[in-house]
Amino acid sequence: MQDKSEVILKLNKLKSVSGSHSPSIETLKQLIPEIEIEIDACFLSNPYATDFFMSCLEDELIKTGKLREILEFYPPQNRDVAEYVSSLIQLPTNQIFIGNGAIEIIQAVLHNFVSKKLLIVLPTFSSYYEFIKEDCEVVYYQLKKENDFILDVDDFLNFVKTNEPDSVVLINPNNPNGGFFDKKTVVKILDNCPEVGSFIIDESFIHFAIENNDLINESAQDLSKRYENLIVIKSMSKDFGIAGIRAGYAIMRSERVNYLLKNGYLWNVSGLSAYFFRKYSEPDFQRTYEILRRKYIAETRQFMLELEMIKPNIKVYPSKGNFVIIELLNGITSRFFTMNLLLNHNIYVRDCSDKVGLDGEFVRVASRSFDENRKIIDAIRIVQNL
Amino acid sequence: MQDKSEVILKLNKLKSVSGSHSPSIETLKQLIPEIEIEIDACFLSNPYATDFFMSCLEDELIKTGKLREILEFYPPQNRDVAEYVSSLIQLPTNQIFIGNGAIEIIQAVLHNFVSKKLLIVLPTFSSYYEFIKEDCEVVYYQLKKENDFILDVDDFLNFVKTNEPDSVVLINPNNPNGGFFDKKTVVKILDNCPEVGSFIIDESFIHFAIENNDLINESAQDLSKRYENLIVIKSMSKDFGIAGIRAGYAIMRSERVNYLLKNGYLWNVSGLSAYFFRKYSEPDFQRTYEILRRKYIAETRQFMLELEMIKPNIKVYPSKGNFVIIELLNGITSRFFTMNLLLNHNIYVRDCSDKVGLDGEFVRVASRSFDENRKIIDAIRIVQNL
């Protein structure tokens, strides 16, 4: 690359107009064609599942020419797609709402089922406070750095009791740090929060937290039978690396699903998203996916262990997501670290300097394929020593 | 087909759960596999434009393997996609809102920019009254059958004055009948409605109404510079037959676009929809599309003339859309007519018996390819005589 300072200027400008999210790879490449990204470690997904889904799509839609039907005609309506999910997770269709990505569900829930006071745990996924209604108050519960950003459940429950929010959001595992609590803890929390009208649990990363076969039972989804206030939000972009397709779903009580469908969301699921959910519900597809999911988890754990061994200039925080936050301890900034990885090693990681509730110099690094993870580790080993 | 009565029962059941829209082809085929649909004349699109877009997609995304990037990574944000549209229609990006299909825009506009009283012209696209907020009153202006459902502008303006709605919807050409008024009439209407807070003009079918080259100038879109209350909604599913991709946009004043984006719609445009809008903005693509658009209009006009000649059992109403409504005059019901076309001729048309404001026995028939139109005419000639 000829002139890095010019690229840095362009990147700074781009970031300033992209809001609180990283610019997409497509936007990046289009606006700064001279940039080379070999590894996108901003992007939180299981690349093996993407390979697998793309091979299904290749065989079933592209080779057969059926892709045209999927793109040409109106997609099935929300409820028809919910049938697919229902058959997989064994919950009634009328409790399932399909979203154009989880982000659409977050918006729908914040605008329809959150009243006056929302409790959010920091650090968090910024859309949860960015998309609230104008007249909604937000109270923040800060995860403690000295506690490695792990949720202290009793302290948290006290905070809820004191603040009396009508709605609460918990992300499990949390984004951006990956802190996780198990289903027993979820039950304890829900048992202690009957006054909360909407208890939102975002499980977008739970496929990476549970190593055994029993993913569906260890999710909070089936607790919706017991807790009327529970709303579970699930992105599929992370598990399958299909962020461009826009697929997510939520579990909530049936009156709430009805209310949303009465107000819109008629054809919010694209043809390809409907195709994805159909495949996802097929037992054969599930079997192969389970193998790839656990392979990726095993590699992710190993990746994190190796990152932890790079001492003493960086600290790796505990995570059950498919990513870690890394604190830079030797005085270099997260901006310098991120730019250096990008311009000298062609690796794109998330600079967390704009993350509210994450004070210090932090970056977030996603686990990618086995080979890519090797390169990420080698590059970080070099950059943290500069 | 062995037992038609059983298929009819299944169809009746399916229609009763599909609400006020036809069940999608995919849903139909999945639930009633024995049904054969050779021609989908429910579906309102230019099939030549679909051929063309699919050939671009084949060359640029499938043959090159780039489809994976489009599906895997996060799509560009709303504003980045608005740039493409801006370059085409010569209006500022900050006045353009991209939707996950026009239906998402209709929902957004009804929930955010319509206050207490909405005026809707009947017959209409049902989502305009189905998705209104609970506390919103709707007043209906009925198009007169004896006037061939053509808008009487002065009578309509009087109705607006008398009823004082804060918001008005006009579809131009109207769905389901195809009635059209030109830009001079739009200007006259807007000039006389300064008190209407949101004047919504849905131009989803305007590509079929204007035969000459100057489509962009004859659209109401650029009137948004003069009329702050104007909201123009545009589906792309009709022009390009890409309903499965979900692509639409709206023009409105920039404060309104800002307000929507502040409240969500971050990644509501899928990777393929973003790709579509990028292609759509390219001059080469536009040149070819213009040729196919006019070819399709010419064939559509011919199709309508031939339908009109099938007398005296049916009446074809005037339309500038890519569809016509047909009234059945010889005592057979629209249900009988539709079923007969489907089961004996494998042609799927829209039974309008559930269309509010369309009293009598009506069906809506879309213009398809030249060869398909021949078959539709032959079949209708037979069925209207039964």
mmCIF file of N, CA and C in Angstrom, chain A residues 18 21 24 26-27 29-30 40 43 47 50-51 54 57 62 67-68 70-77 80 84 100 103-104 107 111 125 127 130-132 134 237-238 241-246 259 261-268 270-272 278 368, chain B residues 18 21 24 26-27 30 40 43 47 50-51 54 57 62 67-77 80 84 100 103-104 107 111 125 127 130-132 134 237-238 241-246 259 261-268 270-272 278 368:
data_model
loop_
_atom_site.group_PDB
_atom_site.id
_atom_site.type_symbol
_atom_site.label_atom_id
_atom_site.label_comp_id
_atom_site.label_asym_id
_atom_site.label_seq_id
_atom_site.Cartn_x
_atom_site.Cartn_y
_atom_site.Cartn_z
ATOM 1 N N SER A 18 -20.424 5.997 10.194
ATOM 2 C CA SER A 18 -21.045 4.678 10.297
ATOM 3 C C SER A 18 -21.761 4.461 11.617
ATOM 4 N N HIS A 21 -21.495 1.193 14.751
ATOM 5 C CA HIS A 21 -21.179 -0.137 14.228
ATOM 6 C C HIS A 21 -20.016 -0.019 13.248
ATOM 7 N N SER A 24 -19.543 -1.939 7.036
ATOM 8 C CA SER A 24 -19.544 -3.282 6.468
ATOM 9 C C SER A 24 -18.365 -3.442 5.521
ATOM 10 N N GLU A 26 -18.424 -4.518 2.558
ATOM 11 C CA GLU A 26 -18.743 -4.024 1.209
ATOM 12 C C GLU A 26 -18.553 -2.515 1.132
ATOM 13 N N THR A 27 -19.078 -1.826 2.153
ATOM 14 C CA THR A 27 -18.930 -0.368 2.196
ATOM 15 C C THR A 27 -17.446 0.005 2.263
ATOM 16 N N LYS A 29 -14.807 -1.700 1.234
ATOM 17 C CA LYS A 29 -14.098 -1.993 -0.013
ATOM 18 C C LYS A 29 -14.472 -0.999 -1.109
ATOM 19 N N GLN A 30 -15.746 -0.566 -1.070
ATOM 20 C CA GLN A 30 -16.190 0.314 -2.127
ATOM 21 C C GLN A 30 -15.601 1.717 -1.967
ATOM 22 N N ASP A 40 -11.614 -11.090 8.252
ATOM 23 C CA ASP A 40 -12.570 -10.191 8.900
ATOM 24 C C ASP A 40 -12.896 -10.731 10.292
ATOM 25 N N PHE A 43 -16.294 -9.825 12.232
ATOM 26 C CA PHE A 43 -17.531 -10.510 11.887
ATOM 27 C C PHE A 43 -17.680 -11.770 12.730
ATOM 28 N N PRO A 47 -17.630 -19.893 10.433
ATOM 29 C CA PRO A 47 -17.427 -19.989 8.974
ATOM 30 C C PRO A 47 -17.717 -21.385 8.420
ATOM 31 N N THR A 50 -21.273 -21.514 7.531
ATOM 32 C CA THR A 50 -21.519 -20.782 6.281
ATOM 33 C C THR A 50 -21.170 -21.675 5.087
ATOM 34 N N ASP A 51 -20.008 -22.334 5.157
ATOM 35 C CA ASP A 51 -19.631 -23.261 4.071
ATOM 36 C C ASP A 51 -20.747 -24.274 3.826
ATOM 37 N N MET A 54 -23.974 -22.698 2.407
ATOM 38 C CA MET A 54 -23.767 -22.298 1.010
ATOM 39 C C MET A 54 -23.724 -23.511 0.092
ATOM 40 N N LEU A 57 -27.294 -24.468 -0.527
ATOM 41 C CA LEU A 57 -27.908 -23.491 -1.426
ATOM 42 C C LEU A 57 -27.422 -23.717 -2.865
ATOM 43 N N ILE A 62 -29.097 -23.193 -6.768
ATOM 44 C CA ILE A 62 -28.361 -22.680 -7.931
ATOM 45 C C ILE A 62 -28.302 -23.739 -9.037
ATOM 46 N N LEU A 67 -33.343 -20.916 -7.635
ATOM 47 C CA LEU A 67 -33.088 -19.618 -7.005
ATOM 48 C C LEU A 67 -34.038 -18.557 -7.561
ATOM 49 N N ARG A 68 -34.308 -18.655 -8.864
ATOM 50 C CA ARG A 68 -35.182 -17.637 -9.463
ATOM 51 C C ARG A 68 -36.542 -17.569 -8.777
ATOM 52 N N ILE A 70 -37.308 -18.317 -5.788
ATOM 53 C CA ILE A 70 -37.136 -17.764 -4.439
ATOM 54 C C ILE A 70 -37.039 -16.240 -4.478
ATOM 55 N N LEU A 71 -36.379 -15.732 -5.524
ATOM 56 C CA LEU A 71 -36.178 -14.281 -5.615
ATOM 57 C C LEU A 71 -37.340 -13.581 -6.300
ATOM 58 N N GLU A 72 -38.019 -14.304 -7.199
ATOM 59 C CA GLU A 72 -39.056 -13.660 -8.011
ATOM 60 C C GLU A 72 -40.372 -13.493 -7.246
ATOM 61 N N PHE A 73 -40.844 -14.574 -6.640
ATOM 62 C CA PHE A 73 -42.202 -14.542 -6.093
ATOM 63 C C PHE A 73 -42.246 -14.057 -4.648
ATOM 64 N N TYR A 74 -43.465 -13.696 -4.227
ATOM 65 C CA TYR A 74 -43.621 -13.286 -2.830
ATOM 66 C C TYR A 74 -43.211 -14.424 -1.915
ATOM 67 N N PRO A 75 -42.498 -14.095 -0.860
ATOM 68 C CA PRO A 75 -42.080 -15.119 0.097
ATOM 69 C C PRO A 75 -43.275 -15.568 0.938
ATOM 70 N N PRO A 76 -43.148 -16.701 1.629
ATOM 71 C CA PRO A 76 -44.211 -17.099 2.558
ATOM 72 C C PRO A 76 -44.390 -16.017 3.623
ATOM 73 N N GLN A 77 -45.589 -15.941 4.195
ATOM 74 C CA GLN A 77 -45.834 -14.951 5.246
ATOM 75 C C GLN A 77 -45.190 -15.388 6.568
ATOM 76 N N ASP A 80 -46.061 -18.671 8.243
ATOM 77 C CA ASP A 80 -45.651 -19.881 7.532
ATOM 78 C C ASP A 80 -44.193 -20.210 7.856
ATOM 79 N N TYR A 84 -41.703 -23.564 10.463
ATOM 80 C CA TYR A 84 -40.428 -24.288 10.362
ATOM 81 C C TYR A 84 -39.707 -24.277 11.713
ATOM 82 N N ASN A 100 -36.697 -9.765 10.188
ATOM 83 C CA ASN A 100 -35.742 -9.461 9.121
ATOM 84 C C ASN A 100 -34.400 -9.152 9.799
ATOM 85 N N ILE A 103 -32.213 -7.503 14.485
ATOM 86 C CA ILE A 103 -32.300 -6.057 14.713
ATOM 87 C C ILE A 103 -33.722 -5.547 14.504
ATOM 88 N N GLU A 104 -34.440 -6.137 13.575
ATOM 89 C CA GLU A 104 -35.840 -5.722 13.368
ATOM 90 C C GLU A 104 -36.672 -6.099 14.594
ATOM 91 N N GLN A 107 -35.991 -3.644 17.424
ATOM 92 C CA GLN A 107 -36.771 -2.425 17.158
ATOM 93 C C GLN A 107 -38.249 -2.636 17.491
ATOM 94 N N HIS A 111 -40.220 -0.746 20.609
ATOM 95 C CA HIS A 111 -41.280 0.212 20.273
ATOM 96 C C HIS A 111 -42.665 -0.249 20.715
ATOM 97 N N PHE A 125 -24.850 -4.327 23.284
ATOM 98 C CA PHE A 125 -25.048 -4.077 21.862
ATOM 99 C C PHE A 125 -25.823 -2.759 21.746
ATOM 100 N N SER A 127 -27.660 -1.032 19.813
ATOM 101 C CA SER A 127 -29.029 -0.809 19.320
ATOM 102 C C SER A 127 -30.047 -0.833 20.451
ATOM 103 N N GLU A 130 -30.030 2.675 21.502
ATOM 104 C CA GLU A 130 -30.164 3.662 20.421
ATOM 105 C C GLU A 130 -31.574 3.727 19.845
ATOM 106 N N PHE A 131 -32.273 2.582 19.854
ATOM 107 C CA PHE A 131 -33.567 2.535 19.162
ATOM 108 C C PHE A 131 -34.772 2.673 20.090
ATOM 109 N N ILE A 132 -34.550 3.069 21.346
ATOM 110 C CA ILE A 132 -35.679 3.235 22.257
ATOM 111 C C ILE A 132 -36.545 4.425 21.853
ATOM 112 N N GLU A 134 -38.606 7.881 22.262
ATOM 113 C CA GLU A 134 -38.119 9.141 22.827
ATOM 114 C C GLU A 134 -38.452 9.313 24.307
ATOM 115 N N SER A 237 -27.636 -14.848 12.225
ATOM 116 C CA SER A 237 -26.471 -14.394 11.458
ATOM 117 C C SER A 237 -25.162 -14.888 12.052
ATOM 118 N N LYS A 238 -25.173 -15.109 13.370
ATOM 119 C CA LYS A 238 -23.922 -15.486 14.012
ATOM 120 C C LYS A 238 -23.652 -16.979 13.840
ATOM 121 N N GLY A 241 -23.396 -17.307 9.814
ATOM 122 C CA GLY A 241 -22.697 -16.370 8.939
ATOM 123 C C GLY A 241 -23.513 -16.018 7.724
ATOM 124 N N ILE A 242 -24.757 -15.607 7.961
ATOM 125 C CA ILE A 242 -25.626 -15.235 6.843
ATOM 126 C C ILE A 242 -26.241 -13.856 7.115
ATOM 127 N N ALA A 243 -25.372 -12.935 7.540
ATOM 128 C CA ALA A 243 -25.867 -11.601 7.908
ATOM 129 C C ALA A 243 -26.529 -10.895 6.727
ATOM 130 N N GLY A 244 -26.096 -11.228 5.506
ATOM 131 C CA GLY A 244 -26.676 -10.592 4.324
ATOM 132 C C GLY A 244 -28.081 -11.069 4.013
ATOM 133 N N ILE A 245 -28.453 -12.225 4.551
ATOM 134 C CA ILE A 245 -29.799 -12.768 4.305
ATOM 135 C C ILE A 245 -30.823 -12.153 5.247
ATOM 136 N N ARG A 246 -30.400 -11.738 6.424
ATOM 137 C CA ARG A 246 -31.276 -11.131 7.440
ATOM 138 C C ARG A 246 -32.276 -12.162 7.986
ATOM 139 N N TYR A 259 -50.201 -9.269 18.169
ATOM 140 C CA TYR A 259 -50.220 -7.809 18.134
ATOM 141 C C TYR A 259 -49.270 -7.282 17.045
ATOM 142 N N LEU A 261 -48.155 -8.900 14.379
ATOM 143 C CA LEU A 261 -48.600 -9.282 13.030
ATOM 144 C C LEU A 261 -49.821 -8.474 12.593
ATOM 145 N N LYS A 262 -50.609 -8.066 13.564
ATOM 146 C CA LYS A 262 -51.766 -7.237 13.247
ATOM 147 C C LYS A 262 -51.318 -5.851 12.749
ATOM 148 N N ASN A 263 -50.136 -5.460 13.160
ATOM 149 C CA ASN A 263 -49.638 -4.124 12.826
ATOM 150 C C ASN A 263 -48.644 -4.093 11.666
ATOM 151 N N GLY A 264 -48.397 -5.236 11.024
ATOM 152 C CA GLY A 264 -47.448 -5.231 9.926
ATOM 153 C C GLY A 264 -46.692 -6.539 9.822
ATOM 154 N N TYR A 265 -45.448 -6.441 9.359
ATOM 155 C CA TYR A 265 -44.544 -7.591 9.275
ATOM 156 C C TYR A 265 -45.120 -8.709 8.417
ATOM 157 N N LEU A 266 -45.788 -8.312 7.333
ATOM 158 C CA LEU A 266 -46.487 -9.292 6.512
ATOM 159 C C LEU A 266 -45.512 -10.110 5.694
ATOM 160 N N TRP A 267 -44.648 -9.422 4.942
ATOM 161 C CA TRP A 267 -43.658 -10.098 4.098
ATOM 162 C C TRP A 267 -42.263 -9.626 4.514
ATOM 163 N N ASN A 268 -42.011 -9.611 5.811
ATOM 164 C CA ASN A 268 -40.705 -9.104 6.256
ATOM 165 C C ASN A 268 -39.600 -10.148 6.124
ATOM 166 N N SER A 270 -37.492 -12.460 3.738
ATOM 167 C CA SER A 270 -37.202 -12.588 2.305
ATOM 168 C C SER A 270 -37.289 -14.051 1.881
ATOM 169 N N GLY A 271 -37.304 -14.283 0.574
ATOM 170 C CA GLY A 271 -37.348 -15.647 0.050
ATOM 171 C C GLY A 271 -36.173 -16.476 0.529
ATOM 172 N N LEU A 272 -34.991 -15.876 0.557
ATOM 173 C CA LEU A 272 -33.812 -16.636 0.988
ATOM 174 C C LEU A 272 -33.829 -16.905 2.481
ATOM 175 N N ARG A 278 -36.337 -23.024 6.428
ATOM 176 C CA ARG A 278 -36.819 -24.357 6.036
ATOM 177 C C ARG A 278 -35.693 -25.382 6.173
ATOM 178 N N ARG A 368 -12.227 -17.132 13.942
ATOM 179 C CA ARG A 368 -12.587 -17.474 12.552
ATOM 180 C C ARG A 368 -12.204 -18.940 12.288
ATOM 181 N N SER B 18 -54.915 -16.994 5.015
ATOM 182 C CA SER B 18 -53.910 -16.130 4.395
ATOM 183 C C SER B 18 -54.257 -14.658 4.502
ATOM 184 N N HIS B 21 -54.558 -11.382 1.407
ATOM 185 C CA HIS B 21 -53.658 -11.509 0.274
ATOM 186 C C HIS B 21 -53.721 -12.937 -0.253
ATOM 187 N N SER B 24 -48.938 -17.262 -1.136
ATOM 188 C CA SER B 24 -47.821 -17.245 -2.078
ATOM 189 C C SER B 24 -47.766 -18.575 -2.813
ATOM 190 N N GLU B 26 -45.227 -20.442 -3.209
ATOM 191 C CA GLU B 26 -44.480 -21.448 -2.435
ATOM 192 C C GLU B 26 -45.385 -22.105 -1.405
ATOM 193 N N THR B 27 -46.152 -21.288 -0.686
ATOM 194 C CA THR B 27 -47.067 -21.820 0.321
ATOM 195 C C THR B 27 -48.103 -22.730 -0.349
ATOM 196 N N GLN B 30 -46.562 -26.006 -1.415
ATOM 197 C CA GLN B 30 -46.153 -26.859 -0.306
ATOM 198 C C GLN B 30 -47.362 -27.507 0.343
ATOM 199 N N ASP B 40 -48.806 -17.736 -13.304
ATOM 200 C CA ASP B 40 -49.223 -17.009 -12.108
ATOM 201 C C ASP B 40 -49.634 -15.594 -12.511
ATOM 202 N N PHE B 43 -49.571 -12.535 -9.896
ATOM 203 C CA PHE B 43 -48.312 -11.870 -9.590
ATOM 204 C C PHE B 43 -48.076 -10.733 -10.573
ATOM 205 N N PRO B 47 -42.085 -9.798 -16.458
ATOM 206 C CA PRO B 47 -41.218 -10.987 -16.455
ATOM 207 C C PRO B 47 -39.931 -10.778 -17.253
ATOM 208 N N THR B 50 -37.403 -9.411 -14.967
ATOM 209 C CA THR B 50 -36.882 -10.469 -14.091
ATOM 210 C C THR B 50 -35.798 -11.267 -14.821
ATOM 211 N N ASP B 51 -36.088 -11.644 -16.083
ATOM 212 C CA ASP B 51 -35.074 -12.373 -16.876
ATOM 213 C C ASP B 51 -33.758 -11.595 -16.892
ATOM 214 N N MET B 54 -32.032 -11.397 -13.454
ATOM 215 C CA MET B 54 -31.475 -12.702 -13.090
ATOM 216 C C MET B 54 -30.221 -13.016 -13.916
ATOM 217 N N LEU B 57 -27.405 -11.166 -12.271
ATOM 218 C CA LEU B 57 -27.066 -11.834 -11.013
ATOM 219 C C LEU B 57 -26.272 -13.116 -11.299
ATOM 220 N N ILE B 62 -23.179 -15.326 -9.318
ATOM 221 C CA ILE B 62 -23.112 -16.786 -9.248
ATOM 222 C C ILE B 62 -21.855 -17.303 -9.936
ATOM 223 N N LEU B 67 -21.658 -14.346 -4.776
ATOM 224 C CA LEU B 67 -22.923 -14.452 -4.037
ATOM 225 C C LEU B 67 -22.654 -14.695 -2.545
ATOM 226 N N ARG B 68 -21.643 -15.506 -2.259
ATOM 227 C CA ARG B 68 -21.359 -15.796 -0.852
ATOM 228 C C ARG B 68 -21.113 -14.540 -0.028
ATOM 229 N N GLU B 69 -20.293 -13.640 -0.556
ATOM 230 C CA GLU B 69 -20.038 -12.386 0.186
ATOM 231 C C GLU B 69 -21.335 -11.643 0.492
ATOM 232 N N ILE B 70 -22.207 -11.611 -0.525
ATOM 233 C CA ILE B 70 -23.468 -10.865 -0.406
ATOM 234 C C ILE B 70 -24.340 -11.476 0.689
ATOM 235 N N LEU B 71 -24.309 -12.792 0.811
ATOM 236 C CA LEU B 71 -25.171 -13.454 1.793
ATOM 237 C C LEU B 71 -24.503 -13.547 3.160
ATOM 238 N N GLU B 72 -23.173 -13.620 3.168
ATOM 239 C CA GLU B 72 -22.465 -13.864 4.424
ATOM 240 C C GLU B 72 -22.335 -12.603 5.285
ATOM 241 N N PHE B 73 -21.869 -11.523 4.682
ATOM 242 C CA PHE B 73 -21.514 -10.365 5.500
ATOM 243 C C PHE B 73 -22.683 -9.403 5.695
ATOM 244 N N TYR B 74 -22.539 -8.528 6.674
ATOM 245 C CA TYR B 74 -23.568 -7.523 6.892
ATOM 246 C C TYR B 74 -23.730 -6.670 5.649
ATOM 247 N N PRO B 75 -24.974 -6.397 5.301
ATOM 248 C CA PRO B 75 -25.223 -5.555 4.132
ATOM 249 C C PRO B 75 -24.875 -4.104 4.448
ATOM 250 N N PRO B 76 -24.767 -3.259 3.418
ATOM 251 C CA PRO B 76 -24.566 -1.838 3.670
ATOM 252 C C PRO B 76 -25.758 -1.269 4.450
ATOM 253 N N GLN B 77 -25.529 -0.206 5.187
ATOM 254 C CA GLN B 77 -26.622 0.393 5.951
ATOM 255 C C GLN B 77 -27.568 1.176 5.026
ATOM 256 N N ASP B 80 -26.334 4.029 2.891
ATOM 257 C CA ASP B 80 -25.415 3.662 1.810
ATOM 258 C C ASP B 80 -26.198 3.207 0.585
ATOM 259 N N TYR B 84 -27.316 4.915 -3.899
ATOM 260 C CA TYR B 84 -27.522 4.364 -5.254
ATOM 261 C C TYR B 84 -28.769 4.982 -5.886
ATOM 262 N N ASN B 100 -37.518 -2.709 3.378
ATOM 263 C CA ASN B 100 -37.509 -4.155 3.150
ATOM 264 C C ASN B 100 -38.833 -4.487 2.435
ATOM 265 N N ILE B 103 -43.897 -2.695 1.674
ATOM 266 C CA ILE B 103 -44.808 -2.960 2.788
ATOM 267 C C ILE B 103 -44.205 -2.496 4.117
ATOM 268 N N GLU B 104 -42.895 -2.610 4.257
ATOM 269 C CA GLU B 104 -42.258 -2.115 5.483
ATOM 270 C C GLU B 104 -42.384 -0.597 5.572
ATOM 271 N N GLN B 107 -45.937 0.341 6.615
ATOM 272 C CA GLN B 107 -46.041 0.165 8.066
ATOM 273 C C GLN B 107 -45.352 1.323 8.803
ATOM 274 N N HIS B 111 -47.351 4.168 11.061
ATOM 275 C CA HIS B 111 -47.118 4.186 12.507
ATOM 276 C C HIS B 111 -46.412 5.456 12.975
ATOM 277 N N PHE B 125 -55.174 -1.193 -1.822
ATOM 278 C CA PHE B 125 -54.306 -2.244 -1.307
ATOM 279 C C PHE B 125 -54.564 -2.330 0.198
ATOM 280 N N SER B 127 -53.333 -3.362 2.956
ATOM 281 C CA SER B 127 -52.419 -3.041 4.063
ATOM 282 C C SER B 127 -52.575 -1.597 4.537
ATOM 283 N N GLU B 130 -55.227 -1.998 7.053
ATOM 284 C CA GLU B 130 -55.005 -3.079 8.029
ATOM 285 C C GLU B 130 -53.924 -2.742 9.052
ATOM 286 N N PHE B 131 -52.934 -1.979 8.642
ATOM 287 C CA PHE B 131 -51.782 -1.760 9.519
ATOM 288 C C PHE B 131 -51.819 -0.425 10.255
ATOM 289 N N ILE B 132 -52.959 0.261 10.236
ATOM 290 C CA ILE B 132 -53.032 1.544 10.943
ATOM 291 C C ILE B 132 -52.965 1.331 12.453
ATOM 292 N N GLU B 134 -54.092 1.647 16.336
ATOM 293 C CA GLU B 134 -55.419 1.391 16.901
ATOM 294 C C GLU B 134 -56.279 2.646 17.049
ATOM 295 N N SER B 237 -40.773 -4.525 -6.504
ATOM 296 C CA SER B 237 -41.159 -5.908 -6.793
ATOM 297 C C SER B 237 -41.937 -6.021 -8.083
ATOM 298 N N LYS B 238 -42.660 -4.968 -8.435
ATOM 299 C CA LYS B 238 -43.517 -5.027 -9.607
ATOM 300 C C LYS B 238 -42.707 -4.814 -10.885
ATOM 301 N N GLY B 241 -40.091 -7.895 -10.726
ATOM 302 C CA GLY B 241 -40.418 -9.268 -10.351
ATOM 303 C C GLY B 241 -39.405 -9.849 -9.390
ATOM 304 N N ILE B 242 -39.136 -9.097 -8.331
ATOM 305 C CA ILE B 242 -38.170 -9.582 -7.340
ATOM 306 C C ILE B 242 -38.786 -9.493 -5.950
ATOM 307 N N ALA B 243 -40.032 -9.962 -5.848
ATOM 308 C CA ALA B 243 -40.750 -9.865 -4.569
ATOM 309 C C ALA B 243 -40.036 -10.628 -3.458
ATOM 310 N N GLY B 244 -39.309 -11.679 -3.813
ATOM 311 C CA GLY B 244 -38.599 -12.465 -2.798
ATOM 312 C C GLY B 244 -37.390 -11.758 -2.233
ATOM 313 N N ILE B 245 -36.896 -10.761 -2.950
ATOM 314 C CA ILE B 245 -35.715 -10.010 -2.469
ATOM 315 C C ILE B 245 -36.117 -8.925 -1.485
ATOM 316 N N ARG B 246 -37.339 -8.418 -1.593
ATOM 317 C CA ARG B 246 -37.856 -7.352 -0.733
ATOM 318 C C ARG B 246 -37.101 -6.033 -0.946
ATOM 319 N N TYR B 259 -35.731 10.720 11.306
ATOM 320 C CA TYR B 259 -36.509 10.208 12.431
ATOM 321 C C TYR B 259 -36.617 8.692 12.363
ATOM 322 N N LEU B 261 -34.596 6.576 10.782
ATOM 323 C CA LEU B 261 -33.294 5.929 10.968
ATOM 324 C C LEU B 261 -32.820 6.029 12.417
ATOM 325 N N LYS B 262 -33.243 7.047 13.097
ATOM 326 C CA LYS B 262 -32.893 7.182 14.521
ATOM 327 C C LYS B 262 -33.590 6.091 15.339
ATOM 328 N N ASN B 263 -34.704 5.603 14.818
ATOM 329 C CA ASN B 263 -35.506 4.630 15.560
ATOM 330 C C ASN B 263 -35.314 3.190 15.099
ATOM 331 N N GLY B 264 -34.400 2.946 14.188
ATOM 332 C CA GLY B 264 -34.186 1.574 13.742
ATOM 333 C C GLY B 264 -33.791 1.510 12.287
ATOM 334 N N TYR B 265 -34.218 0.460 11.595
ATOM 335 C CA TYR B 265 -33.992 0.271 10.156
ATOM 336 C C TYR B 265 -32.513 0.320 9.798
ATOM 337 N N LEU B 266 -31.696 -0.247 10.673
ATOM 338 C CA LEU B 266 -30.248 -0.163 10.500
ATOM 339 C C LEU B 266 -29.784 -1.061 9.361
ATOM 340 N N TRP B 267 -30.147 -2.348 9.449
ATOM 341 C CA TRP B 267 -29.750 -3.303 8.412
ATOM 342 C C TRP B 267 -31.005 -3.931 7.823
ATOM 343 N N ASN B 268 -31.992 -3.103 7.496
ATOM 344 C CA ASN B 268 -33.255 -3.659 6.982
ATOM 345 C C ASN B 268 -33.167 -4.036 5.507
ATOM 346 N N SER B 270 -31.462 -6.249 2.737
ATOM 347 C CA SER B 270 -30.639 -7.452 2.652
ATOM 348 C C SER B 270 -29.505 -7.251 1.655
ATOM 349 N N GLY B 271 -28.540 -8.142 1.679
ATOM 350 C CA GLY B 271 -27.411 -8.067 0.753
ATOM 351 C C GLY B 271 -27.865 -8.072 -0.698
ATOM 352 N N LEU B 272 -28.858 -8.917 -1.014
ATOM 353 C CA LEU B 272 -29.329 -8.992 -2.395
ATOM 354 C C LEU B 272 -30.114 -7.750 -2.791
ATOM 355 N N ARG B 278 -27.883 -1.313 -6.361
ATOM 356 C CA ARG B 278 -26.633 -0.898 -7.005
ATOM 357 C C ARG B 278 -26.737 -1.077 -8.522
ATOM 358 N N ARG B 368 -48.725 -11.061 -18.273
ATOM 359 C CA ARG B 368 -47.451 -11.798 -18.115
ATOM 360 C C ARG B 368 -46.679 -11.725 -19.442
#
